[in-house]
GROMACS .gro file of C-alpha atoms in nm:
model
  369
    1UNK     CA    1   4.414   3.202  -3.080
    2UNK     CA    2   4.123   2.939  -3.045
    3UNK     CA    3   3.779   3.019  -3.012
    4UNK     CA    4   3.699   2.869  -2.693
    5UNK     CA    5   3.365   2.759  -2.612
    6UNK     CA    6   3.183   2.752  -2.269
    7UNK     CA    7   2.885   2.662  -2.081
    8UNK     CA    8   2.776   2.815  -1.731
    9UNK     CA    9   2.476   2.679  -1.553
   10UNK     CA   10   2.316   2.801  -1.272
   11UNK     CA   11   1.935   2.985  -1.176
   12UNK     CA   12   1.690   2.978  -0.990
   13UNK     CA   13   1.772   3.284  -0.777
   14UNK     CA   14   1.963   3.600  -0.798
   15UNK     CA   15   2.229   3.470  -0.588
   16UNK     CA   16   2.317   3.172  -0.849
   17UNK     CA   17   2.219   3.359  -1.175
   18UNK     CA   18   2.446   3.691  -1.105
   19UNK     CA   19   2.772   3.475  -0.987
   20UNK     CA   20   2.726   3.316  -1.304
   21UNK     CA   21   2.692   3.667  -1.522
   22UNK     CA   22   2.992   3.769  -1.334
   23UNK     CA   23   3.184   3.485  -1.446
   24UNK     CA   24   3.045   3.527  -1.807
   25UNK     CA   25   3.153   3.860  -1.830
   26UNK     CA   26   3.521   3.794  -1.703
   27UNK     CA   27   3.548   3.501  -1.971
   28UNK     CA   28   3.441   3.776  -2.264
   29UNK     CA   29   3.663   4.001  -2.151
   30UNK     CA   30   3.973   3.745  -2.156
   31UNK     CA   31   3.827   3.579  -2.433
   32UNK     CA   32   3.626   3.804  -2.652
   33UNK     CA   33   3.596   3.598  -2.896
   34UNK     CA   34   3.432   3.304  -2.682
   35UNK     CA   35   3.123   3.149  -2.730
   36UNK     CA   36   2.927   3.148  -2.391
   37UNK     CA   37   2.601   2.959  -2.378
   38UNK     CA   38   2.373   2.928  -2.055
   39UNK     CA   39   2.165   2.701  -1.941
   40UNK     CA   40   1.913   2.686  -1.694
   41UNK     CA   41   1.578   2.585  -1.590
   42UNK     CA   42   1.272   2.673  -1.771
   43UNK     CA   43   1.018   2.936  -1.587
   44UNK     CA   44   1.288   3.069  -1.331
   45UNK     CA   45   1.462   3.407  -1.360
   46UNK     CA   46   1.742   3.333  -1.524
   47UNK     CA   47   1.540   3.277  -1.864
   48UNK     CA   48   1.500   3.699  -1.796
   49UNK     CA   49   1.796   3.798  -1.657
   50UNK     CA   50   2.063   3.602  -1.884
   51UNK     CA   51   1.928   3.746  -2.200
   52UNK     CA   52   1.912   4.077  -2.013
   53UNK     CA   53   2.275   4.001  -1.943
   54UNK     CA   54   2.352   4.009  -2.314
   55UNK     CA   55   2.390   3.625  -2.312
   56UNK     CA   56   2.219   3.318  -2.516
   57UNK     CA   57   2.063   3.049  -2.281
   58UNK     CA   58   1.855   2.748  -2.322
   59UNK     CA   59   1.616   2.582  -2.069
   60UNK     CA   60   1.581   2.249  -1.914
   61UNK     CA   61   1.206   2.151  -1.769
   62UNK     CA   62   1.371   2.067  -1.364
   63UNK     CA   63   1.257   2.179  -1.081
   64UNK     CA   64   1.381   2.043  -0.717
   65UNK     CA   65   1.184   1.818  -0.528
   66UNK     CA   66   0.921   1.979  -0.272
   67UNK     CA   67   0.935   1.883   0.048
   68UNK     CA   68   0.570   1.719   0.102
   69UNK     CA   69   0.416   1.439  -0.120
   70UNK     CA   70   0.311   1.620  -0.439
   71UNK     CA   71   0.217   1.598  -0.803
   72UNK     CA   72   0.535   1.769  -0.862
   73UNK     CA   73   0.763   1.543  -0.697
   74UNK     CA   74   0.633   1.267  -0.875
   75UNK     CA   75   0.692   1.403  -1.184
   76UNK     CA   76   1.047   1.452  -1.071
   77UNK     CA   77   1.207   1.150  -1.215
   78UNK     CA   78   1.049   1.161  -1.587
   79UNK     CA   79   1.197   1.552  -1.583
   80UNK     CA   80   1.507   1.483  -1.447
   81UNK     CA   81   1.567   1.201  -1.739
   82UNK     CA   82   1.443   1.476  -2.009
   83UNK     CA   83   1.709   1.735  -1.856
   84UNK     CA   84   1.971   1.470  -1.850
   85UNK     CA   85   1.867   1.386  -2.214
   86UNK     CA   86   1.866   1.767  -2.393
   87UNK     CA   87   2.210   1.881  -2.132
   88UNK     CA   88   2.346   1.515  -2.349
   89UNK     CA   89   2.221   1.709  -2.648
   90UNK     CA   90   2.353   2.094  -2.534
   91UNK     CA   91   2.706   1.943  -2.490
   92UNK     CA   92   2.720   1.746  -2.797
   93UNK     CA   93   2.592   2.004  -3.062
   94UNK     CA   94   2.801   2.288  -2.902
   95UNK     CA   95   3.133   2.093  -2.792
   96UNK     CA   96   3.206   2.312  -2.494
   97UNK     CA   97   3.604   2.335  -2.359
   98UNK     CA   98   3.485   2.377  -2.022
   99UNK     CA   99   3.116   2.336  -1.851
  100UNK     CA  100   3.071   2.612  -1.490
  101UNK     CA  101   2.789   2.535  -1.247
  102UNK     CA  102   2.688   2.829  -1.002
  103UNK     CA  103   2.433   2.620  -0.824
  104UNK     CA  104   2.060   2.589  -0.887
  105UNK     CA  105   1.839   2.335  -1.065
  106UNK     CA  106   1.974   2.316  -1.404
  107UNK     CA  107   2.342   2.242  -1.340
  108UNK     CA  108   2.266   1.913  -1.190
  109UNK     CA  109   2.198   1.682  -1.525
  110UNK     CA  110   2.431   1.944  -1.792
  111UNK     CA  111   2.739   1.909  -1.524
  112UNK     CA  112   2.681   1.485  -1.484
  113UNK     CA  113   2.612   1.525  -1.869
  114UNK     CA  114   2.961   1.700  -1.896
  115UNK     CA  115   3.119   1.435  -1.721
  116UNK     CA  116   2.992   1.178  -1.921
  117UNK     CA  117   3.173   1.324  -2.219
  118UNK     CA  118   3.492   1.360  -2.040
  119UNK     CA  119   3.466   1.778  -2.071
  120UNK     CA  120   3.612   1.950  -1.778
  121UNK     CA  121   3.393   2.101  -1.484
  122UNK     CA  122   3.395   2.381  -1.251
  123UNK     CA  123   3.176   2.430  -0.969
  124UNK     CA  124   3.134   2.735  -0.792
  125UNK     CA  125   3.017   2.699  -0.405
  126UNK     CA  126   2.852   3.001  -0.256
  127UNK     CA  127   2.793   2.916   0.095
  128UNK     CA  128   2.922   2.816   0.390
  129UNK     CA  129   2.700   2.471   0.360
  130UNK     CA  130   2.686   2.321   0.034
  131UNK     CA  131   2.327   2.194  -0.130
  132UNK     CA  132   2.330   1.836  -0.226
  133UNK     CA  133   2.354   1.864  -0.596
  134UNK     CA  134   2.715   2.016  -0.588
  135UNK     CA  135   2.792   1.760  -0.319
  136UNK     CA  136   2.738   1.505  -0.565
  137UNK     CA  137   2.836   1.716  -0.868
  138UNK     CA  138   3.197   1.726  -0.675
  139UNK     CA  139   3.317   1.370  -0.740
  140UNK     CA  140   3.392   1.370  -1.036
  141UNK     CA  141   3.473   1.798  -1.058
  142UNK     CA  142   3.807   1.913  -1.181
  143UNK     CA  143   3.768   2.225  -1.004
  144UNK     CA  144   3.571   2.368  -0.695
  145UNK     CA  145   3.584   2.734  -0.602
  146UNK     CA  146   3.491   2.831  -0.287
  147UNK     CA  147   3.395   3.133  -0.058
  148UNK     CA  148   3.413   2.985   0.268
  149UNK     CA  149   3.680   2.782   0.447
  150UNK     CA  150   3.675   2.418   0.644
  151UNK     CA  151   3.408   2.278   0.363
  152UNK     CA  152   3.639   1.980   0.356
  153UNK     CA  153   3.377   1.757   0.530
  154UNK     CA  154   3.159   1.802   0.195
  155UNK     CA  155   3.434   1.817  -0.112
  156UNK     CA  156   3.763   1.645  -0.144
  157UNK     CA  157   4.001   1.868  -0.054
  158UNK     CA  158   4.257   1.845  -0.319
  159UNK     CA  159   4.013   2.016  -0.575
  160UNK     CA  160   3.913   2.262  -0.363
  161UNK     CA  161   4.022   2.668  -0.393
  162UNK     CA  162   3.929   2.948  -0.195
  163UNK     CA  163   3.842   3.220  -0.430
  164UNK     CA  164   3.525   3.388  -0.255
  165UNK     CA  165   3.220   3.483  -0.427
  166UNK     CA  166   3.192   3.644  -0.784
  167UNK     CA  167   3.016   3.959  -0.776
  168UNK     CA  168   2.874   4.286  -1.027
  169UNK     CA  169   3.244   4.448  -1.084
  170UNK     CA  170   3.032   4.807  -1.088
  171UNK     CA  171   2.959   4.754  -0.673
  172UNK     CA  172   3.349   4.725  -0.625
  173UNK     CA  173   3.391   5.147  -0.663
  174UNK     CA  174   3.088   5.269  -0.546
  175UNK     CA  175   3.206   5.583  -0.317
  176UNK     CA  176   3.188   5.788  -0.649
  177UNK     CA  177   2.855   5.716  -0.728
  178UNK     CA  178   2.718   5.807  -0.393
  179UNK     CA  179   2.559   6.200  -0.540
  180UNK     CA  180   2.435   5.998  -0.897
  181UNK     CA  181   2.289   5.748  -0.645
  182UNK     CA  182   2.061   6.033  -0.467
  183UNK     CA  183   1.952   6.201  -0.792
  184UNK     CA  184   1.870   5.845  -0.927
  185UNK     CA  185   1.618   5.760  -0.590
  186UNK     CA  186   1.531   6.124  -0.557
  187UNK     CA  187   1.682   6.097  -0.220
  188UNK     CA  188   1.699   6.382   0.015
  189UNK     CA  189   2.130   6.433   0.040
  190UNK     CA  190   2.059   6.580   0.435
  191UNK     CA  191   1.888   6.226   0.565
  192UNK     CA  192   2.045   5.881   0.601
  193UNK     CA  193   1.871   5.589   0.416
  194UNK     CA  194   1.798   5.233   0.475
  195UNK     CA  195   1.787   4.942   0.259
  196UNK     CA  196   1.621   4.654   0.321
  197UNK     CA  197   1.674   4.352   0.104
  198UNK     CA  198   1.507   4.027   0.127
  199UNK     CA  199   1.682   3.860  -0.191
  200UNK     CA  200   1.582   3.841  -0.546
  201UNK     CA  201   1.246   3.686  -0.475
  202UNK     CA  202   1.180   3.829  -0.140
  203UNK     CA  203   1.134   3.745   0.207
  204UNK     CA  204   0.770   3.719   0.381
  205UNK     CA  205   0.902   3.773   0.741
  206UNK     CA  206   1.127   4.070   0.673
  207UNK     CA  207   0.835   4.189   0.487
  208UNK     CA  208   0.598   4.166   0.776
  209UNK     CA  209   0.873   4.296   1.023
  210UNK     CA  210   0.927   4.614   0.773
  211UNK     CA  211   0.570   4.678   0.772
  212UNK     CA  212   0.469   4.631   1.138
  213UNK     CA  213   0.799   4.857   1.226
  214UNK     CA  214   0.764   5.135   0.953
  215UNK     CA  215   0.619   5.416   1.174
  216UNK     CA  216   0.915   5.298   1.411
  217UNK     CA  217   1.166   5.337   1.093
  218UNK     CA  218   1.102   5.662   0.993
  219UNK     CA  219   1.075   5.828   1.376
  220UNK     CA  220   1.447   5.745   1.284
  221UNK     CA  221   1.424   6.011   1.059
  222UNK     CA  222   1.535   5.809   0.778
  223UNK     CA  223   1.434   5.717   0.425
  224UNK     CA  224   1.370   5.384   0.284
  225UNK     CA  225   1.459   5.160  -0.018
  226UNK     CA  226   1.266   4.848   0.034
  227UNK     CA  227   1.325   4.579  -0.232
  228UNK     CA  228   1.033   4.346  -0.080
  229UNK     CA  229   1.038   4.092  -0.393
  230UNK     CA  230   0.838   4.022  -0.704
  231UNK     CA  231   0.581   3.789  -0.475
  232UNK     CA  232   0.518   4.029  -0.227
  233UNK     CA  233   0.467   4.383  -0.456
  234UNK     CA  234   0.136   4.379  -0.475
  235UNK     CA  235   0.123   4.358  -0.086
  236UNK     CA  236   0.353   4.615  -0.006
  237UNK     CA  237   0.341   4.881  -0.276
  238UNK     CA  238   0.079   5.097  -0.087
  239UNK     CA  239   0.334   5.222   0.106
  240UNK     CA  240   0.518   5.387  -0.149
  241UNK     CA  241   0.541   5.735  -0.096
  242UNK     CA  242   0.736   5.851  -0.427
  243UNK     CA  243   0.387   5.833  -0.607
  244UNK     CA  244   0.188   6.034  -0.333
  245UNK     CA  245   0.332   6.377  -0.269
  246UNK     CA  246   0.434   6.372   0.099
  247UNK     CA  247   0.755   6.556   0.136
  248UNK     CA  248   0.808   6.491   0.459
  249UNK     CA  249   0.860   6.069   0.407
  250UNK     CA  250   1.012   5.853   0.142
  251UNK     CA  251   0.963   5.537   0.127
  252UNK     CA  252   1.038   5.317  -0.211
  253UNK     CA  253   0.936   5.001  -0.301
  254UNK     CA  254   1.045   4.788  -0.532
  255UNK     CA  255   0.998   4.421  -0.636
  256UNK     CA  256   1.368   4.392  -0.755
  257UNK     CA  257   1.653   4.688  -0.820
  258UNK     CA  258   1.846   4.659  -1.141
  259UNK     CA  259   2.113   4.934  -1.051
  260UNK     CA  260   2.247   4.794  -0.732
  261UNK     CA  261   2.568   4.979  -0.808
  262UNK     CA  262   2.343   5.298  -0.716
  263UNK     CA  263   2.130   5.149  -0.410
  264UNK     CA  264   2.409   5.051  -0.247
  265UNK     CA  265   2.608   5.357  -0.279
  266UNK     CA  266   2.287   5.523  -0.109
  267UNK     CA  267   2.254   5.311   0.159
  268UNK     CA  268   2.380   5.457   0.474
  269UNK     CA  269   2.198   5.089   0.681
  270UNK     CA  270   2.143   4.809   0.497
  271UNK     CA  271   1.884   4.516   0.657
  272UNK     CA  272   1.912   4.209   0.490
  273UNK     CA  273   1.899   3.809   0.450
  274UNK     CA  274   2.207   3.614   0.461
  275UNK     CA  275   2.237   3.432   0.133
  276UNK     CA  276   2.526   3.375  -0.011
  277UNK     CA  277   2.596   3.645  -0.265
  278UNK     CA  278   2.429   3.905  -0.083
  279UNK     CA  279   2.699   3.858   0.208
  280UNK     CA  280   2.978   3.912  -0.057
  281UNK     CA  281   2.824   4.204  -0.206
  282UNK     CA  282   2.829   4.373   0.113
  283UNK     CA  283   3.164   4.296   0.232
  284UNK     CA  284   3.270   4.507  -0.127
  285UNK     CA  285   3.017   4.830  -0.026
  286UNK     CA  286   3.096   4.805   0.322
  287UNK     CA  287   2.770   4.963   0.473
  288UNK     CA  288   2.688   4.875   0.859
  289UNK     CA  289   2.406   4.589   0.830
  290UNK     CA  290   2.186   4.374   1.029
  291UNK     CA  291   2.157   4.042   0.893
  292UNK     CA  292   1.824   3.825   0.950
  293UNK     CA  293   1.900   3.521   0.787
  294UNK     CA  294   1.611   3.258   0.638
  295UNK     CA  295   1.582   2.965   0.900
  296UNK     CA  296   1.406   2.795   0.585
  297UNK     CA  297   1.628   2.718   0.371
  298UNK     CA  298   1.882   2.376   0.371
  299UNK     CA  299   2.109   2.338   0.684
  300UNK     CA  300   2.060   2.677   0.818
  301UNK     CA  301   2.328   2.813   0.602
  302UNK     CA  302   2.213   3.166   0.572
  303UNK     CA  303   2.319   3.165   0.974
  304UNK     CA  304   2.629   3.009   0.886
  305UNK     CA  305   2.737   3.262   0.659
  306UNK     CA  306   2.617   3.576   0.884
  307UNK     CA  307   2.752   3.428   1.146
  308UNK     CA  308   3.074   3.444   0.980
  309UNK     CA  309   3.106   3.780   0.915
  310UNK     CA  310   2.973   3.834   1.273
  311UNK     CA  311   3.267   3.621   1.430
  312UNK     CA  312   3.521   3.914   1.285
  313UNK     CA  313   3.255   4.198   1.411
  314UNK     CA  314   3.136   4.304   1.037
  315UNK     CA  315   2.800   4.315   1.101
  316UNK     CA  316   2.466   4.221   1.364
  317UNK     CA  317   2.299   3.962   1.345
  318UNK     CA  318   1.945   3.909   1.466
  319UNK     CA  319   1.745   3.562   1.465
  320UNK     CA  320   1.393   3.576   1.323
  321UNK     CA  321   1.240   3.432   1.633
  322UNK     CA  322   1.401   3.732   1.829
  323UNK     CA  323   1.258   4.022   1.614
  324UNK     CA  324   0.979   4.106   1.820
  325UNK     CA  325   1.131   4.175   2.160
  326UNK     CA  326   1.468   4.268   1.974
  327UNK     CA  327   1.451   4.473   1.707
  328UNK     CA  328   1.421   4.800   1.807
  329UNK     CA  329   1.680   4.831   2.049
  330UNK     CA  330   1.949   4.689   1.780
  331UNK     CA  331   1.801   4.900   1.558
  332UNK     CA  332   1.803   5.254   1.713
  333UNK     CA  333   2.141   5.133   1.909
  334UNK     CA  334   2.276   5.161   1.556
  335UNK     CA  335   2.147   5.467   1.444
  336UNK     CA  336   2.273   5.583   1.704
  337UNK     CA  337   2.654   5.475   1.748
  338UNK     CA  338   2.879   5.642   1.490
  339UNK     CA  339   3.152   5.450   1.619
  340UNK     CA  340   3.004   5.088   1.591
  341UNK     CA  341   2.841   5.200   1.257
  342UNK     CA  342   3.252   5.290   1.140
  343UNK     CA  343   3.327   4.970   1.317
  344UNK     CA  344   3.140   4.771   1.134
  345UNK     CA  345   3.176   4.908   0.807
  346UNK     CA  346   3.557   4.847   0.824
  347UNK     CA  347   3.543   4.538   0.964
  348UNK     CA  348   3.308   4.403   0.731
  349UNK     CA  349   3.539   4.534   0.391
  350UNK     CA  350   3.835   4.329   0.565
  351UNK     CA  351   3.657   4.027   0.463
  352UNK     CA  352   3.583   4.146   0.071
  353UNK     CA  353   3.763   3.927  -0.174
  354UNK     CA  354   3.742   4.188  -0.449
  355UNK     CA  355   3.958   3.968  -0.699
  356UNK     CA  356   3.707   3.649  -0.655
  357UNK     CA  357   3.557   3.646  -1.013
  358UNK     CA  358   3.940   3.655  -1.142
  359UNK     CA  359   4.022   3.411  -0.959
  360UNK     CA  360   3.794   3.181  -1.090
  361UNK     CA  361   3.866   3.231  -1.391
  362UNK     CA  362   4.182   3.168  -1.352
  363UNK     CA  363   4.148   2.827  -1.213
  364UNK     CA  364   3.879   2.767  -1.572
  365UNK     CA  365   4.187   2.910  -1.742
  366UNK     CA  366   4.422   2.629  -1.653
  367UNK     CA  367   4.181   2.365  -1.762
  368UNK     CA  368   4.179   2.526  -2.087
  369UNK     CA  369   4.539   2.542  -2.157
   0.00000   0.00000   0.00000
């Protein structure tokens, strides 16, 4: 059999770097004696996590361009050309079969670099609204995986498959790992527990709505897993109880959680933004959540994709500029309801695509043959 070779791209956050592990890991285990290489850009996460991941990567110096006048954008050009230059340079020392961009900075100049060679290249599409680079990327694409329907307005349809999201293939039985889970956190078994999850970097408004509403939170009689972000530990980690000895709360924060397998089995609520791989993750674990998507980020998409697990009554969704006069009754309305809580858990695992990661390797596995 021949030793295939293949380069994934994609960083920047968690929700491009662990779609891209995902995929990694499926290729090994179809191919195991493949060569996967990653690439990504310098100084983001992904020169942590790949490594982490068990994987070589090498970085490019790109970053995106701000969106005010600065030094950084200027510089934007002269790194863009020196990305473009060493992806020409990745491709041609290490031949790949097949090049794989998740999204982020990096796969931008290997993916144009790819094409310019003539070797074939898959893009995976997390969200409902696609960022410019893949829109480009997408002419000349041999493949484009998908998680989200109608995106024919941005790719040409022909190339276009619907496999959903790639995620961690440890969240996809997690109903086992619920009593390791509570030894893990040091949970008390007798109370329900809430995670809140602002992505892999964090989120300053859920943040501030976390802290302003804790003595609200745990009137609930609750416990709390709060992953508030590296940016925002040293803000936040006051609050955590697990160091103090007060029996009667527990609240934990963390910057990031490695074993989401365990925090999500856990989680009895989960509060979180709306980006892409976060929504598939919880359609696999199935927990009631309230989503409070980032208005920052490009085209709104993080309301997009909340909204469409909303439209099939999976979860609640709650708009940052409604949080004040909101929140609480949504909130406690929850806690409350054991039949919208059951409602929303099943609704929400109707819209899992548990075979996504396959899938996409599948449609990397024709281009191969």
């Amino acid at each position: 059999m021949k030793n295939f070779k293949f380069i994934i791209s994609g960083g920047g956050t968690g929700g491009h770097i662990y779609p891209a592990i995902a995929i990694a890991n499926e290729l090994k285990n179809r191919f195991p004696d493949a060569e996967i290489l990653f690439v990504g850009a310098n100084d983001k996460m992904e020169m942590q996590k790949v490594p982490q991941a068990g994987y070589p990567i090498k970085g490019l110096w790109i970053a995106g361009l701000q969106r005010k006048l600065t030094f950084q954008n200027l510089l934007f050009p002269i790194k863009l050309v020196s990305s473009l230059l060493k992806s020409f340079a990745i491709i041609y020392k290490f031949k790949p079969n097949v090049v794989i961009g998740t999204g982020g900075f990096a796969s931008g100049p290997l993916l144009q670099a790819a094409n310019t060679f003539g070797i074939p290249t898959v893009i995976q599409e997390q969200n409902s609204y696609p960022g410019i680079t893949n829109k480009l990327l997408s002419k000349k694409a041999n493949k484009i995986c998908v998680a989200y329907e109608n995106l024919e307005r941005f790719f040409p349809k022909h190339k276009m498959i619907l496999t959903g999201n790639p995620v961690r293939q440890d969240l996809i039985d997690i109903e086992n790992k619920r009593g390791e889970a509570i030894r893990h956190f040091n949970l008390d078994a007798s109370k329900k527990t809430l995670l809140i999850l602002g992505g892999s970097l964090g989120a300053r408004r859920l943040n501030q709505l976390i802290e302003k509403e804790l003595y609200f939170l745990l009137d609930q009689n609750i416990q709390i897993i709060w992953q508030c972000g590296k940016l925002y530990l040293n803000e936040y980690k006051k609050y955590n109880t697990t160091n103090n000895q007060q029996p009667t709360t527990n609240i934990q924060v963390f910057a990031f959680i490695e074993r989401m397998d365990l925090v999500y089995a856990a989680a009895d609520f989960v509060i979180s933004r709306a980006g892409a791989s976060s929504v598939s993750e919880l359609c696999i674990v199935g927990k009631p959540v309230v989503f409070i998507p980032s208005p920052n980020v490009a085209e709104d998409h993080q309301t997009k994709n909340a909204q469409a697990i909303v439209d099939q009554k999976g979860a609640l969704l709650l708009k940052e500029k409604e949080l004040d006069e909101k929140f609480e009754m949504v909130f406690s309305n929850l806690i409350a309801d054991e039949n919208l809580q059951k409602q929303l858990s099943e609704s929400i695992k109707k819209l899992a695509k548990v075979n996504a990661t396959k899938d996409i390797v599948n449609e990397i596995e024709k281009l191969i043959k």
